[in-house]
Amino acid sequence: MKKTVNTFKQAKENGEKLTMLTAYDYSTAKLIDEAGIDAILVGDSLGMVCLGYPDTLSVTMEDMIHHTKAVTRGAKEAFVVADMPFMSYQTSVYDAVVNAGRLIKEGHAHAVKLEGGMEVCEQIRAIVKASIPVCAHIGLTPQSVNAFGGFSVQGKGEEAAKRLIEEAKAVEEAGAFAVVLECVPEALATLITQQISIPTIGIGAGAGCDGQVLVYQDMLGLYSDFVPKFVKQFKKLDSEMKDGFRAYREEVRAGLFPAKEHTFKIDETVLNKLY
Ligand code: KIV
């Protein structure tokens, strides 16, 4: 059944866990969709895991639209959320609405996600007013890596923890349908989950959240530049892939591939006329 914003609402009401994974292309989106995952996030993590940048800051609207289009073609039932890249919504409320609209009109996403709490509530309100569902994202917000001075756990001290609770309540009040909590202590994430009525989607925020999200390359062991503590590698596909690439190299060098079954025939009479 097609997943919608109502899937998120009902899951929270019924205490059912939501599942979300990232994808950036058609064939991966199709596999994730067929596996029954509720939602696919076209994350700006694209910049790191697909494009090889050290952070997410260089990702553009064009990058996001290009990859969102591919994902939405592969997702038949999953709810597709597209990330708003750095500087596509911070600059003004007008930019936020225009760029959110592009991800829906051109990328065919069902919702957008943006990072930040109180400081982006005006943008969330305006995008929601334009009938575009918004997923908020608080805690470790990677687009603020330079302001944070690195990727670190957020909300550990009393002030910071209280602030995070206020941020969660503010984005809910602004109209977000869900909020991602990234790198937040488990007990704090659980408390936030109990204090708001929209679902919390955790990444590095423990089991008390209403749902979980992971970057698919992380959970399949395909990205080894940096493996955060919160990642579980459900498969180790990096070695499987390298084995496949090596086997191909060996068979081509040994003349074993392509074999007869991989080739096409031509009629002998036609062939004879070519000599
Ligand atoms: O860009 C992304 O993949 C994300 C997730 C880590 C939540 O924002």
PDB file of C-alpha atoms and ligand atoms in Angstrom:
ATOM      1  CA  MET A   1       0.000   0.000   0.000  1.00  0.00           C
ATOM      2  CA  LYS A   2       1.211   3.502  -0.870  1.00  0.00           C
ATOM      3  CA  LYS A   3       2.753   5.255   2.145  1.00  0.00           C
ATOM      4  CA  THR A   4       1.741   8.837   2.891  1.00  0.00           C
ATOM      5  CA  VAL A   5       1.996  11.387   5.717  1.00  0.00           C
ATOM      6  CA  ASN A   6      -0.928   9.491   7.276  1.00  0.00           C
ATOM      7  CA  THR A   7       1.321   6.417   7.593  1.00  0.00           C
ATOM      8  CA  PHE A   8       3.548   8.499   9.897  1.00  0.00           C
ATOM      9  CA  LYS A   9       0.566   9.811  11.919  1.00  0.00           C
ATOM     10  CA  GLN A  10      -0.987   6.369  12.338  1.00  0.00           C
ATOM     11  CA  ALA A  11       2.322   4.724  13.262  1.00  0.00           C
ATOM     12  CA  LYS A  12       2.807   7.231  16.108  1.00  0.00           C
ATOM     13  CA  GLU A  13      -0.786   6.742  17.311  1.00  0.00           C
ATOM     14  CA  ASN A  14      -0.511   2.942  17.197  1.00  0.00           C
ATOM     15  CA  GLY A  15       3.023   2.739  18.619  1.00  0.00           C
ATOM     16  CA  GLU A  16       4.328   1.055  15.427  1.00  0.00           C
ATOM     17  CA  LYS A  17       7.971   1.687  14.471  1.00  0.00           C
ATOM     18  CA  LEU A  18       8.650   3.505  11.197  1.00  0.00           C
ATOM     19  CA  THR A  19      11.520   2.521   8.886  1.00  0.00           C
ATOM     20  CA  MET A  20      13.404   4.899   6.615  1.00  0.00           C
ATOM     21  CA  LEU A  21      16.558   4.419   4.510  1.00  0.00           C
ATOM     22  CA  THR A  22      18.387   6.749   2.161  1.00  0.00           C
ATOM     23  CA  ALA A  23      18.628   6.126  -1.590  1.00  0.00           C
ATOM     24  CA  TYR A  24      20.051   8.188  -4.437  1.00  0.00           C
ATOM     25  CA  ASP A  25      19.253   6.136  -7.558  1.00  0.00           C
ATOM     26  CA  TYR A  26      16.493   4.153  -9.294  1.00  0.00           C
ATOM     27  CA  SER A  27      17.686   0.569  -8.738  1.00  0.00           C
ATOM     28  CA  THR A  28      18.468   1.012  -5.028  1.00  0.00           C
ATOM     29  CA  ALA A  29      15.149   2.789  -4.459  1.00  0.00           C
ATOM     30  CA  LYS A  30      13.372  -0.129  -6.153  1.00  0.00           C
ATOM     31  CA  LEU A  31      15.074  -2.681  -3.869  1.00  0.00           C
ATOM     32  CA  ILE A  32      14.329  -0.643  -0.728  1.00  0.00           C
ATOM     33  CA  ASP A  33      10.714  -0.212  -1.849  1.00  0.00           C
ATOM     34  CA  GLU A  34      10.344  -3.940  -2.541  1.00  0.00           C
ATOM     35  CA  ALA A  35      11.773  -4.699   0.914  1.00  0.00           C
ATOM     36  CA  GLY A  36       8.783  -2.858   2.417  1.00  0.00           C
ATOM     37  CA  ILE A  37      10.632   0.107   3.971  1.00  0.00           C
ATOM     38  CA  ASP A  38       8.113   2.881   4.794  1.00  0.00           C
ATOM     39  CA  ALA A  39      10.068   5.885   3.560  1.00  0.00           C
ATOM     40  CA  ILE A  40      13.071   6.719   1.398  1.00  0.00           C
ATOM     41  CA  LEU A  41      15.159   9.781   2.161  1.00  0.00           C
ATOM     42  CA  VAL A  42      17.084  11.295  -0.738  1.00  0.00           C
ATOM     43  CA  GLY A  43      19.560  12.704   1.762  1.00  0.00           C
ATOM     44  CA  ASP A  44      22.138  15.357   1.070  1.00  0.00           C
ATOM     45  CA  SER A  45      24.488  12.684   2.483  1.00  0.00           C
ATOM     46  CA  LEU A  46      24.579  12.107  -1.293  1.00  0.00           C
ATOM     47  CA  GLY A  47      27.465  14.595  -1.248  1.00  0.00           C
ATOM     48  CA  MET A  48      29.575  12.277   0.910  1.00  0.00           C
ATOM     49  CA  VAL A  49      28.566   8.712   0.017  1.00  0.00           C
ATOM     50  CA  CYS A  50      27.984   9.185  -3.743  1.00  0.00           C
ATOM     51  CA  LEU A  51      29.912  12.288  -4.776  1.00  0.00           C
ATOM     52  CA  GLY A  52      32.931  11.915  -2.485  1.00  0.00           C
ATOM     53  CA  TYR A  53      32.877  15.331  -0.782  1.00  0.00           C
ATOM     54  CA  PRO A  54      34.104  15.545   2.846  1.00  0.00           C
ATOM     55  CA  ASP A  55      30.736  17.000   3.963  1.00  0.00           C
ATOM     56  CA  THR A  56      27.255  17.841   2.636  1.00  0.00           C
ATOM     57  CA  LEU A  57      27.829  21.557   2.006  1.00  0.00           C
ATOM     58  CA  SER A  58      28.622  21.392  -1.730  1.00  0.00           C
ATOM     59  CA  VAL A  59      25.391  19.619  -2.694  1.00  0.00           C
ATOM     60  CA  THR A  60      23.241  21.754  -5.025  1.00  0.00           C
ATOM     61  CA  MET A  61      19.535  21.920  -5.832  1.00  0.00           C
ATOM     62  CA  GLU A  62      20.370  20.469  -9.269  1.00  0.00           C
ATOM     63  CA  ASP A  63      22.113  17.475  -7.614  1.00  0.00           C
ATOM     64  CA  MET A  64      19.101  16.906  -5.354  1.00  0.00           C
ATOM     65  CA  ILE A  65      16.537  17.168  -8.157  1.00  0.00           C
ATOM     66  CA  HIS A  66      18.555  14.839 -10.419  1.00  0.00           C
ATOM     67  CA  HIS A  67      18.792  12.096  -7.758  1.00  0.00           C
ATOM     68  CA  THR A  68      15.266  12.616  -6.412  1.00  0.00           C
ATOM     69  CA  LYS A  69      13.866  12.038  -9.923  1.00  0.00           C
ATOM     70  CA  ALA A  70      15.710   8.712 -10.126  1.00  0.00           C
ATOM     71  CA  VAL A  71      14.510   7.596  -6.680  1.00  0.00           C
ATOM     72  CA  THR A  72      10.868   8.503  -7.240  1.00  0.00           C
ATOM     73  CA  ARG A  73      10.893   6.458 -10.472  1.00  0.00           C
ATOM     74  CA  GLY A  74      11.959   3.411  -8.426  1.00  0.00           C
ATOM     75  CA  ALA A  75       9.708   3.869  -5.375  1.00  0.00           C
ATOM     76  CA  LYS A  76       6.208   2.565  -5.947  1.00  0.00           C
ATOM     77  CA  GLU A  77       4.949   2.418  -2.347  1.00  0.00           C
ATOM     78  CA  ALA A  78       7.547   4.111  -0.163  1.00  0.00           C
ATOM     79  CA  PHE A  79       7.069   7.756   0.861  1.00  0.00           C
ATOM     80  CA  VAL A  80       9.909   9.800  -0.670  1.00  0.00           C
ATOM     81  CA  VAL A  81      11.414  12.695   1.300  1.00  0.00           C
ATOM     82  CA  ALA A  82      14.010  14.921  -0.414  1.00  0.00           C
ATOM     83  CA  ASP A  83      16.598  16.898   1.535  1.00  0.00           C
ATOM     84  CA  MET A  84      16.818  20.647   0.978  1.00  0.00           C
ATOM     85  CA  PRO A  85      20.538  21.308   0.410  1.00  0.00           C
ATOM     86  CA  PHE A  86      22.685  23.900   2.199  1.00  0.00           C
ATOM     87  CA  MET A  87      21.638  27.503   1.349  1.00  0.00           C
ATOM     88  CA  SER A  88      18.429  26.472  -0.440  1.00  0.00           C
ATOM     89  CA  TYR A  89      16.256  27.579   2.532  1.00  0.00           C
ATOM     90  CA  GLN A  90      18.469  29.443   5.034  1.00  0.00           C
ATOM     91  CA  THR A  91      18.645  32.542   2.799  1.00  0.00           C
ATOM     92  CA  SER A  92      14.924  33.473   2.923  1.00  0.00           C
ATOM     93  CA  VAL A  93      11.403  32.150   3.366  1.00  0.00           C
ATOM     94  CA  TYR A  94      10.818  32.876  -0.329  1.00  0.00           C
ATOM     95  CA  ASP A  95      13.832  30.728  -1.388  1.00  0.00           C
ATOM     96  CA  ALA A  96      12.647  27.961   0.930  1.00  0.00           C
ATOM     97  CA  VAL A  97       9.193  27.767  -0.666  1.00  0.00           C
ATOM     98  CA  VAL A  98      10.518  28.013  -4.241  1.00  0.00           C
ATOM     99  CA  ASN A  99      13.158  25.313  -3.694  1.00  0.00           C
ATOM    100  CA  ALA A 100      10.811  23.002  -1.777  1.00  0.00           C
ATOM    101  CA  GLY A 101       8.409  23.392  -4.692  1.00  0.00           C
ATOM    102  CA  ARG A 102      11.128  22.383  -7.181  1.00  0.00           C
ATOM    103  CA  LEU A 103      11.828  19.145  -5.273  1.00  0.00           C
ATOM    104  CA  ILE A 104       8.123  18.287  -5.517  1.00  0.00           C
ATOM    105  CA  LYS A 105       7.423  19.533  -9.093  1.00  0.00           C
ATOM    106  CA  GLU A 106      10.675  18.446 -10.763  1.00  0.00           C
ATOM    107  CA  GLY A 107      11.890  15.662  -8.448  1.00  0.00           C
ATOM    108  CA  HIS A 108       8.405  14.279  -7.702  1.00  0.00           C
ATOM    109  CA  ALA A 109       9.218  13.899  -3.986  1.00  0.00           C
ATOM    110  CA  HIS A 110       6.305  13.625  -1.557  1.00  0.00           C
ATOM    111  CA  ALA A 111       7.898  15.789   1.160  1.00  0.00           C
ATOM    112  CA  VAL A 112      11.039  17.766   1.939  1.00  0.00           C
ATOM    113  CA  LYS A 113      13.415  17.726   4.901  1.00  0.00           C
ATOM    114  CA  LEU A 114      15.392  20.684   6.227  1.00  0.00           C
ATOM    115  CA  GLU A 115      17.809  21.101   9.109  1.00  0.00           C
ATOM    116  CA  GLY A 116      17.349  23.360  12.117  1.00  0.00           C
ATOM    117  CA  GLY A 117      14.962  24.284  14.925  1.00  0.00           C
ATOM    118  CA  MET A 118      13.558  27.690  15.918  1.00  0.00           C
ATOM    119  CA  GLU A 119      15.643  29.519  13.282  1.00  0.00           C
ATOM    120  CA  VAL A 120      13.859  27.731  10.396  1.00  0.00           C
ATOM    121  CA  CYS A 121      10.307  27.638  11.812  1.00  0.00           C
ATOM    122  CA  GLU A 122       9.221  30.500   9.556  1.00  0.00           C
ATOM    123  CA  GLN A 123      10.423  28.505   6.539  1.00  0.00           C
ATOM    124  CA  ILE A 124       8.642  25.330   7.770  1.00  0.00           C
ATOM    125  CA  ARG A 125       5.391  27.271   8.263  1.00  0.00           C
ATOM    126  CA  ALA A 126       5.551  28.774   4.750  1.00  0.00           C
ATOM    127  CA  ILE A 127       6.387  25.465   3.021  1.00  0.00           C
ATOM    128  CA  VAL A 128       3.580  23.663   4.889  1.00  0.00           C
ATOM    129  CA  LYS A 129       1.226  26.521   3.910  1.00  0.00           C
ATOM    130  CA  ALA A 130       2.118  25.725   0.283  1.00  0.00           C
ATOM    131  CA  SER A 131       0.800  22.167   0.939  1.00  0.00           C
ATOM    132  CA  ILE A 132       4.247  20.556   1.026  1.00  0.00           C
ATOM    133  CA  PRO A 133       4.859  18.223   3.988  1.00  0.00           C
ATOM    134  CA  VAL A 134       8.042  19.037   5.919  1.00  0.00           C
ATOM    135  CA  CYS A 135      10.227  16.685   7.954  1.00  0.00           C
ATOM    136  CA  ALA A 136      12.389  18.650  10.403  1.00  0.00           C
ATOM    137  CA  HIS A 137      15.911  17.612  11.478  1.00  0.00           C
ATOM    138  CA  ILE A 138      17.489  18.629  14.811  1.00  0.00           C
ATOM    139  CA  GLY A 139      20.410  17.537  16.993  1.00  0.00           C
ATOM    140  CA  LEU A 140      23.509  17.013  14.874  1.00  0.00           C
ATOM    141  CA  THR A 141      22.646  18.892  11.695  1.00  0.00           C
ATOM    142  CA  PRO A 142      25.520  18.166   9.264  1.00  0.00           C
ATOM    143  CA  GLN A 143      25.012  21.397   7.282  1.00  0.00           C
ATOM    144  CA  SER A 144      26.198  23.220  10.454  1.00  0.00           C
ATOM    145  CA  VAL A 145      29.418  21.190  10.681  1.00  0.00           C
ATOM    146  CA  ASN A 146      31.589  24.329  10.546  1.00  0.00           C
ATOM    147  CA  ALA A 147      29.532  26.075  13.247  1.00  0.00           C
ATOM    148  CA  PHE A 148      29.653  22.957  15.478  1.00  0.00           C
ATOM    149  CA  GLY A 149      33.386  22.466  14.848  1.00  0.00           C
ATOM    150  CA  GLY A 150      32.883  18.832  13.775  1.00  0.00           C
ATOM    151  CA  PHE A 151      30.366  15.992  13.908  1.00  0.00           C
ATOM    152  CA  SER A 152      29.558  15.425  17.595  1.00  0.00           C
ATOM    153  CA  VAL A 153      26.720  14.266  19.883  1.00  0.00           C
ATOM    154  CA  GLN A 154      24.284  17.108  20.692  1.00  0.00           C
ATOM    155  CA  GLY A 155      22.190  17.908  23.791  1.00  0.00           C
ATOM    156  CA  LYS A 156      24.496  16.451  26.443  1.00  0.00           C
ATOM    157  CA  GLY A 157      24.537  19.395  28.891  1.00  0.00           C
ATOM    158  CA  GLU A 158      21.442  20.704  30.723  1.00  0.00           C
ATOM    159  CA  GLU A 159      21.096  23.882  28.631  1.00  0.00           C
ATOM    160  CA  ALA A 160      21.649  22.065  25.346  1.00  0.00           C
ATOM    161  CA  ALA A 161      19.196  19.302  26.313  1.00  0.00           C
ATOM    162  CA  LYS A 162      16.491  21.814  27.280  1.00  0.00           C
ATOM    163  CA  ARG A 163      17.107  23.685  24.031  1.00  0.00           C
ATOM    164  CA  LEU A 164      16.669  20.488  21.999  1.00  0.00           C
ATOM    165  CA  ILE A 165      13.305  19.788  23.675  1.00  0.00           C
ATOM    166  CA  GLU A 166      12.237  23.349  22.814  1.00  0.00           C
ATOM    167  CA  GLU A 167      13.422  22.897  19.195  1.00  0.00           C
ATOM    168  CA  ALA A 168      11.366  19.698  18.833  1.00  0.00           C
ATOM    169  CA  LYS A 169       8.247  21.430  20.191  1.00  0.00           C
ATOM    170  CA  ALA A 170       8.867  24.450  17.932  1.00  0.00           C
ATOM    171  CA  VAL A 171       9.131  22.420  14.699  1.00  0.00           C
ATOM    172  CA  GLU A 172       6.014  20.466  15.669  1.00  0.00           C
ATOM    173  CA  GLU A 173       4.147  23.722  16.288  1.00  0.00           C
ATOM    174  CA  ALA A 174       5.410  25.073  12.914  1.00  0.00           C
ATOM    175  CA  GLY A 175       3.690  22.147  11.175  1.00  0.00           C
ATOM    176  CA  ALA A 176       6.394  19.510  10.545  1.00  0.00           C
ATOM    177  CA  PHE A 177       4.894  16.007  10.112  1.00  0.00           C
ATOM    178  CA  ALA A 178       7.984  14.305  11.600  1.00  0.00           C
ATOM    179  CA  VAL A 179      11.387  15.198  13.019  1.00  0.00           C
ATOM    180  CA  VAL A 180      14.745  13.497  12.569  1.00  0.00           C
ATOM    181  CA  LEU A 181      16.830  13.389  15.777  1.00  0.00           C
ATOM    182  CA  GLU A 182      20.492  12.882  14.895  1.00  0.00           C
ATOM    183  CA  CYS A 183      23.215  12.015  17.427  1.00  0.00           C
ATOM    184  CA  VAL A 184      21.234  12.716  20.581  1.00  0.00           C
ATOM    185  CA  PRO A 185      21.600  10.780  23.868  1.00  0.00           C
ATOM    186  CA  GLU A 186      19.062   7.919  23.978  1.00  0.00           C
ATOM    187  CA  ALA A 187      17.261   9.065  27.161  1.00  0.00           C
ATOM    188  CA  LEU A 188      16.849  12.620  25.809  1.00  0.00           C
ATOM    189  CA  ALA A 189      15.523  11.343  22.450  1.00  0.00           C
ATOM    190  CA  THR A 190      13.040   9.130  24.338  1.00  0.00           C
ATOM    191  CA  LEU A 191      11.888  12.121  26.417  1.00  0.00           C
ATOM    192  CA  ILE A 192      11.410  14.238  23.271  1.00  0.00           C
ATOM    193  CA  THR A 193       9.474  11.376  21.641  1.00  0.00           C
ATOM    194  CA  GLN A 194       7.122  11.289  24.646  1.00  0.00           C
ATOM    195  CA  GLN A 195       6.630  15.058  24.667  1.00  0.00           C
ATOM    196  CA  ILE A 196       5.619  15.663  21.030  1.00  0.00           C
ATOM    197  CA  SER A 197       2.779  14.225  18.954  1.00  0.00           C
ATOM    198  CA  ILE A 198       4.656  13.941  15.628  1.00  0.00           C
ATOM    199  CA  PRO A 199       6.937  10.901  15.044  1.00  0.00           C
ATOM    200  CA  THR A 200      10.634  11.149  15.863  1.00  0.00           C
ATOM    201  CA  ILE A 201      12.955   9.377  13.415  1.00  0.00           C
ATOM    202  CA  GLY A 202      16.244   8.596  15.099  1.00  0.00           C
ATOM    203  CA  ILE A 203      19.749   8.206  13.749  1.00  0.00           C
ATOM    204  CA  GLY A 204      22.208   7.749  16.587  1.00  0.00           C
ATOM    205  CA  ALA A 205      19.349   8.545  19.003  1.00  0.00           C
ATOM    206  CA  GLY A 206      18.527   5.116  20.435  1.00  0.00           C
ATOM    207  CA  ALA A 207      15.531   2.791  20.383  1.00  0.00           C
ATOM    208  CA  GLY A 208      13.069   5.138  22.094  1.00  0.00           C
ATOM    209  CA  CYS A 209      12.336   7.034  18.858  1.00  0.00           C
ATOM    210  CA  ASP A 210       9.201   6.329  16.813  1.00  0.00           C
ATOM    211  CA  GLY A 211      11.298   5.241  13.830  1.00  0.00           C
ATOM    212  CA  GLN A 212      14.844   4.842  12.548  1.00  0.00           C
ATOM    213  CA  VAL A 213      16.760   6.082   9.520  1.00  0.00           C
ATOM    214  CA  LEU A 214      20.169   4.995   8.215  1.00  0.00           C
ATOM    215  CA  VAL A 215      22.288   5.800   5.180  1.00  0.00           C
ATOM    216  CA  TYR A 216      22.059   2.664   3.043  1.00  0.00           C
ATOM    217  CA  GLN A 217      25.782   2.522   2.231  1.00  0.00           C
ATOM    218  CA  ASP A 218      26.480   2.593   5.993  1.00  0.00           C
ATOM    219  CA  MET A 219      24.105  -0.257   6.861  1.00  0.00           C
ATOM    220  CA  LEU A 220      25.337  -2.429   3.965  1.00  0.00           C
ATOM    221  CA  GLY A 221      29.024  -1.832   4.727  1.00  0.00           C
ATOM    222  CA  LEU A 222      29.630   0.048   1.477  1.00  0.00           C
ATOM    223  CA  TYR A 223      31.114   3.276   2.876  1.00  0.00           C
ATOM    224  CA  SER A 224      34.226   2.953   4.976  1.00  0.00           C
ATOM    225  CA  ASP A 225      35.620   6.543   4.951  1.00  0.00           C
ATOM    226  CA  PHE A 226      33.909   7.108   8.302  1.00  0.00           C
ATOM    227  CA  VAL A 227      31.753   4.586  10.232  1.00  0.00           C
ATOM    228  CA  PRO A 228      29.855   6.330  13.066  1.00  0.00           C
ATOM    229  CA  LYS A 229      29.286   4.487  16.389  1.00  0.00           C
ATOM    230  CA  PHE A 230      25.520   4.354  15.751  1.00  0.00           C
ATOM    231  CA  VAL A 231      25.858   2.408  12.484  1.00  0.00           C
ATOM    232  CA  LYS A 232      25.125  -1.317  12.384  1.00  0.00           C
ATOM    233  CA  GLN A 233      26.427  -3.033   9.262  1.00  0.00           C
ATOM    234  CA  PHE A 234      23.590  -5.485   8.477  1.00  0.00           C
ATOM    235  CA  LYS A 235      25.686  -6.774   5.537  1.00  0.00           C
ATOM    236  CA  LYS A 236      29.330  -6.410   4.467  1.00  0.00           C
ATOM    237  CA  LEU A 237      28.772  -5.834   0.762  1.00  0.00           C
ATOM    238  CA  ASP A 238      32.104  -4.076   0.198  1.00  0.00           C
ATOM    239  CA  SER A 239      34.030  -7.379   0.216  1.00  0.00           C
ATOM    240  CA  GLU A 240      31.297  -9.094  -1.872  1.00  0.00           C
ATOM    241  CA  MET A 241      31.562  -6.344  -4.498  1.00  0.00           C
ATOM    242  CA  LYS A 242      35.367  -6.373  -4.556  1.00  0.00           C
ATOM    243  CA  ASP A 243      35.300 -10.187  -4.961  1.00  0.00           C
ATOM    244  CA  GLY A 244      32.967  -9.748  -7.944  1.00  0.00           C
ATOM    245  CA  PHE A 245      35.167  -7.074  -9.545  1.00  0.00           C
ATOM    246  CA  ARG A 246      38.294  -9.238  -9.080  1.00  0.00           C
ATOM    247  CA  ALA A 247      36.580 -12.334 -10.519  1.00  0.00           C
ATOM    248  CA  TYR A 248      35.607 -10.294 -13.603  1.00  0.00           C
ATOM    249  CA  ARG A 249      39.174  -9.013 -14.029  1.00  0.00           C
ATOM    250  CA  GLU A 250      40.595 -12.566 -13.761  1.00  0.00           C
ATOM    251  CA  GLU A 251      38.095 -14.100 -16.207  1.00  0.00           C
ATOM    252  CA  VAL A 252      38.584 -11.362 -18.819  1.00  0.00           C
ATOM    253  CA  ARG A 253      42.374 -11.716 -18.560  1.00  0.00           C
ATOM    254  CA  ALA A 254      42.148 -15.523 -18.807  1.00  0.00           C
ATOM    255  CA  GLY A 255      39.781 -15.366 -21.817  1.00  0.00           C
ATOM    256  CA  LEU A 256      37.013 -17.118 -19.858  1.00  0.00           C
ATOM    257  CA  PHE A 257      34.578 -14.238 -20.137  1.00  0.00           C
ATOM    258  CA  PRO A 258      32.592 -13.709 -22.304  1.00  0.00           C
ATOM    259  CA  ALA A 259      31.718 -17.405 -22.837  1.00  0.00           C
ATOM    260  CA  LYS A 260      29.580 -18.777 -25.725  1.00  0.00           C
ATOM    261  CA  GLU A 261      26.317 -18.170 -23.785  1.00  0.00           C
ATOM    262  CA  HIS A 262      27.070 -14.436 -23.569  1.00  0.00           C
ATOM    263  CA  THR A 263      27.542 -13.942 -27.331  1.00  0.00           C
ATOM    264  CA  PHE A 264      25.285 -13.384 -30.380  1.00  0.00           C
ATOM    265  CA  LYS A 265      25.259 -15.503 -33.581  1.00  0.00           C
ATOM    266  CA  ILE A 266      25.371 -14.477 -37.245  1.00  0.00           C
ATOM    267  CA  ASP A 267      24.206 -16.646 -40.145  1.00  0.00           C
ATOM    268  CA  GLU A 268      27.116 -18.568 -41.770  1.00  0.00           C
ATOM    269  CA  THR A 269      26.027 -17.515 -45.301  1.00  0.00           C
ATOM    270  CA  VAL A 270      26.165 -13.836 -44.316  1.00  0.00           C
ATOM    271  CA  LEU A 271      29.510 -14.334 -42.640  1.00  0.00           C
ATOM    272  CA  ASN A 272      31.021 -16.093 -45.683  1.00  0.00           C
ATOM    273  CA  LYS A 273      30.182 -13.101 -47.876  1.00  0.00           C
ATOM    274  CA  LEU A 274      32.269 -10.836 -45.620  1.00  0.00           C
ATOM    275  CA  TYR A 275      35.593 -12.592 -46.358  1.00  0.00           C
TER     276      TYR A 275
HETATM  277  O1  KIV B   1      21.393  13.357   4.496  1.00  0.00           O
HETATM  278  C1  KIV B   1      21.010  12.369   5.139  1.00  0.00           C
HETATM  279  O2  KIV B   1      21.201  11.204   4.744  1.00  0.00           O
HETATM  280  C2  KIV B   1      20.344  12.599   6.420  1.00  0.00           C
HETATM  281  C3  KIV B   1      20.201  11.429   7.330  1.00  0.00           C
HETATM  282  C4  KIV B   1      21.490  11.104   7.941  1.00  0.00           C
HETATM  283  C5  KIV B   1      19.121  11.651   8.339  1.00  0.00           C
HETATM  284  O3  KIV B   1      19.978  13.700   6.708  1.00  0.00           O
END
